[in-house]
Amino acid sequence: MAGAGDPRRVAMVSVHTSPLEQPGTGDAGGLNVYVAETARELAARGVEVDVFTRRTSGDVPVTVELVPGVTVRHVTAGPYEGLSKNDLPGQLCAFSAGTMHAGLAVPEDHYDVVHSHYWLSGQVGWLVADRWRVALVHTMHTMARVKNRLLAEGDTPEPRGREIGEAQVVEAADRLVANTDDEARDLVELYGADPAAVSVVPPGVDLTTFRPGDRTAARRAVGVPDDDELLLFVGRIQPLKAPDVLLRAAHEIVRRDPSRGARLRVAVLGGPSGSGLDRPTELVDLARGLGIADLVHFVPPVGRAELAQWYRAADLVVVPSRSESFGLVAVEALACGTPVVAADVGGLPTAVGDAGVLVRGHDPAVWARSLDDLLADDTRRETLSRNAIEHASRFGWGATTDRLLSVYRDAMARYAAGLRGGPSALADAGTGSRP
């Protein structure tokens, strides 16, 4: 149950993607999982949660109960369909108005804190928290200035308007939640955040669903022969996630030893997203162009139980992202006991720990060597598998939510006292209103 000083009710804002959506395609991904899982955990502790998200279909009810204590509230802002994430800044006024209108149906002190996710939601959270006179906690999830530093060749940079919007949210928020120490540094160094206002709260993993299991049974369930070498990519298909690096590395492995083509398999689970929507067949075309189309299997996004089977079936899970605030896929795979080979960027070193291999850069030849060396070393993979289970056990959603509650308590107390930004704000005590 909620403890002393804990919020009674939390309003979460997730404008561009709903916790009800299937992760792995469109704009649905780790953020969806984060919102859904932390909301569930908060409800289990007796904290009621309302999640405000944009309505994308006339068939979706205005309110949906995710679990007892968690209500997803669909706000009409613009046409239901046909809007990309890049179109949504023009709908923030409508979304804010719809959210505040929904708030008219409850008492003025109904919510104790607003927690916004992603910069679009932060713009809305800034307004509604000020209207409801409560503290604003914000989680970026990704940041434009970080993504633009690590842009894939030919990918579209994040617009200047997003950078400005993110800086505004950093200034407005009472507390900022970073997934890792690296992300906290980026908030301070790239956006001028007050270090005392930033709290590091690693995301979690569903340790009930994602757990070790029988590899043979898992392979039978997903249709993979026992003697195949399976490399698995899970995520949205877009340049930022760099699935092309895996395909090029697989091609390099087979080029060096053509006999490997009889056993090597690559599975890509996910759908086009972001700038990948402009070229939805690009990865399929790449596999054909490389001459490895018969080795690569494209699988649409699947539910969590089936996803766990794919993780267990894989020899290695490959996360070659160019930017990653944390790397939820990596931790899910580790929880299933599968070693991970990941890019040495962003939050992936934290997510992977000593349970995988980190690769510098995105040279396919370097990735091919790392993957091939690990596939050939059964003993090392077994050691990494043991490390994986131990490492992932530290990332349960319960631990994440405990830390979030601490952030909420601190934000609420300081807002009530008219303070912002931690100890350095003591000299700036005022009315508690935002700039």
Short mmCIF file of C-alpha atoms in Angstrom, two decimals, residues 150-152 155 237-243 275-276 320-323:
data_model
loop_
_atom_site.label_atom_id
_atom_site.label_comp_id
_atom_site.label_asym_id
_atom_site.label_seq_id
_atom_site.Cartn_x
_atom_site.Cartn_y
_atom_site.Cartn_z
CA LEU A 150 24.92 9.75 -33.48
CA LEU A 151 22.81 10.02 -36.63
CA ALA A 152 22.97 7.18 -39.13
CA ASP A 155 18.83 9.48 -41.62
CA ILE A 237 12.96 -1.10 -37.96
CA GLN A 238 14.55 2.29 -38.46
CA PRO A 239 18.10 3.62 -39.02
CA LEU A 240 18.46 4.60 -35.35
CA LYS A 241 18.16 0.93 -34.31
CA ALA A 242 20.67 -0.09 -37.04
CA PRO A 243 19.32 -3.56 -37.95
CA SER A 275 12.16 7.48 -40.68
CA GLY A 276 11.99 3.78 -41.54
CA PRO A 320 23.35 -2.53 -32.75
CA SER A 321 21.55 0.77 -32.01
CA ARG A 322 23.24 4.06 -32.82
CA SER A 323 21.59 5.65 -29.79
#
